Coordinates of C-alpha atoms in Angstrom, one line a residue:
M369 CA 12.0 -4.2 15.3
P370 CA 12.3 -7.6 13.4
V371 CA 11.0 -7.9 10.3
V372 CA 9.3 -11.1 8.7
I373 CA 7.8 -12.3 5.3
D374 CA 4.3 -12.8 5.4
N375 CA 2.0 -15.5 3.5
W376 CA 1.5 -13.1 0.4
G377 CA 5.7 -11.6 0.4
N378 CA 4.7 -8.5 2.1
P379 CA 7.8 -7.4 4.9
V380 CA 6.1 -7.1 8.4
T381 CA 7.2 -6.3 11.5
I382 CA 6.7 -9.1 14.2
S383 CA 4.3 -6.7 16.0
E384 CA 2.2 -6.4 12.7
Q385 CA 2.6 -10.3 12.2
R386 CA 1.2 -10.5 16.0
L387 CA -1.3 -8.1 15.0
D388 CA -2.7 -9.9 12.3
D389 CA -3.2 -13.4 14.1
F390 CA -4.6 -11.6 16.8
Y391 CA -7.3 -10.2 13.8
R392 CA -8.0 -13.9 12.6
T393 CA -8.7 -15.0 16.3
H394 CA -11.1 -12.1 17.8
S395 CA -13.8 -10.1 16.9
L396 CA -13.7 -6.8 14.9
D397 CA -14.3 -5.2 18.0
E398 CA -11.9 -6.2 19.9
Y399 CA -9.4 -6.0 17.0
Y400 CA -10.0 -2.3 16.9
A401 CA -9.6 -1.7 20.1
E402 CA -6.2 -3.4 20.2
L403 CA -5.4 -1.1 17.4
T404 CA -6.5 2.0 19.6
N405 CA -4.7 0.5 22.4
R406 CA -1.5 0.1 20.8
A407 CA -1.9 3.8 19.0
K408 CA -2.3 5.3 22.3
A409 CA 1.1 3.3 23.8
G410 CA 2.5 4.0 20.4
L411 CA 3.3 1.1 19.5
I412 CA 2.0 1.5 15.7
E413 CA 1.2 4.9 14.2
E414 CA -2.3 6.3 13.6
F415 CA -3.3 6.2 10.1
D416 CA -5.5 8.7 9.0
W417 CA -7.4 7.0 6.2
R418 CA -9.2 10.1 5.1
A419 CA -6.4 11.6 3.7
A420 CA -4.8 8.6 2.3
R421 CA -8.3 8.3 0.4
A422 CA -7.9 11.8 -0.9
E423 CA -4.6 11.7 -1.6
R424 CA -5.4 8.3 -3.8
E425 CA -8.3 10.1 -5.6
A426 CA -6.2 13.3 -6.5
K427 CA -3.7 10.7 -8.3
N428 CA -6.5 8.6 -10.1
A429 CA -8.2 12.2 -11.2
A430 CA -4.7 13.0 -12.7
A431 CA -3.4 10.1 -13.9
A432 CA -7.3 9.9 -15.5
P433 CA -7.6 10.9 -19.4
S434 CA -9.2 14.2 -19.7
A435 CA -12.9 14.1 -21.0
E436 CA -12.3 16.8 -23.5
I437 CA -10.2 14.4 -25.4
K438 CA -12.3 13.9 -29.4
Q439 CA -11.7 11.2 -31.2
P440 CA -11.1 11.2 -34.7
A441 CA -14.0 11.3 -37.1
R442 CA -14.9 8.1 -38.6
K443 CA -14.3 7.8 -42.2
S444 CA -17.7 6.3 -43.7
R445 CA -17.2 4.2 -47.0
P446 CA -19.3 1.5 -47.9
V447 CA -18.6 -2.5 -47.2
T448 CA -18.5 -4.8 -50.1
T449 CA -19.5 -7.9 -49.5
G450 CA -19.7 -10.0 -53.1
K451 CA -23.4 -9.0 -54.4
W452 CA -24.7 -6.1 -51.9
T453 CA -22.8 -3.1 -50.9
R454 CA -23.9 -1.5 -47.5
W455 CA -23.1 1.5 -45.8
P456 CA -21.8 1.5 -42.0

């Protein structure tokens, strides 16, 4: 299928662009029905949202810093501002 660049600079196929136009001009129920029909006809691949979400959450959990990292102890020293000395 020929590839075009959409309004955001992403490469999309002509069928995806037409599907995007379909989404703008029809109700959400009609859009999902059209997605289902195209997936059944083999025109587009079905996307497993749950697997993608689980994969994204696993990647985010691996990239997140561990909660066990300890902060260095703060050194307490007096703050002198002229006449008065205060402790933080």
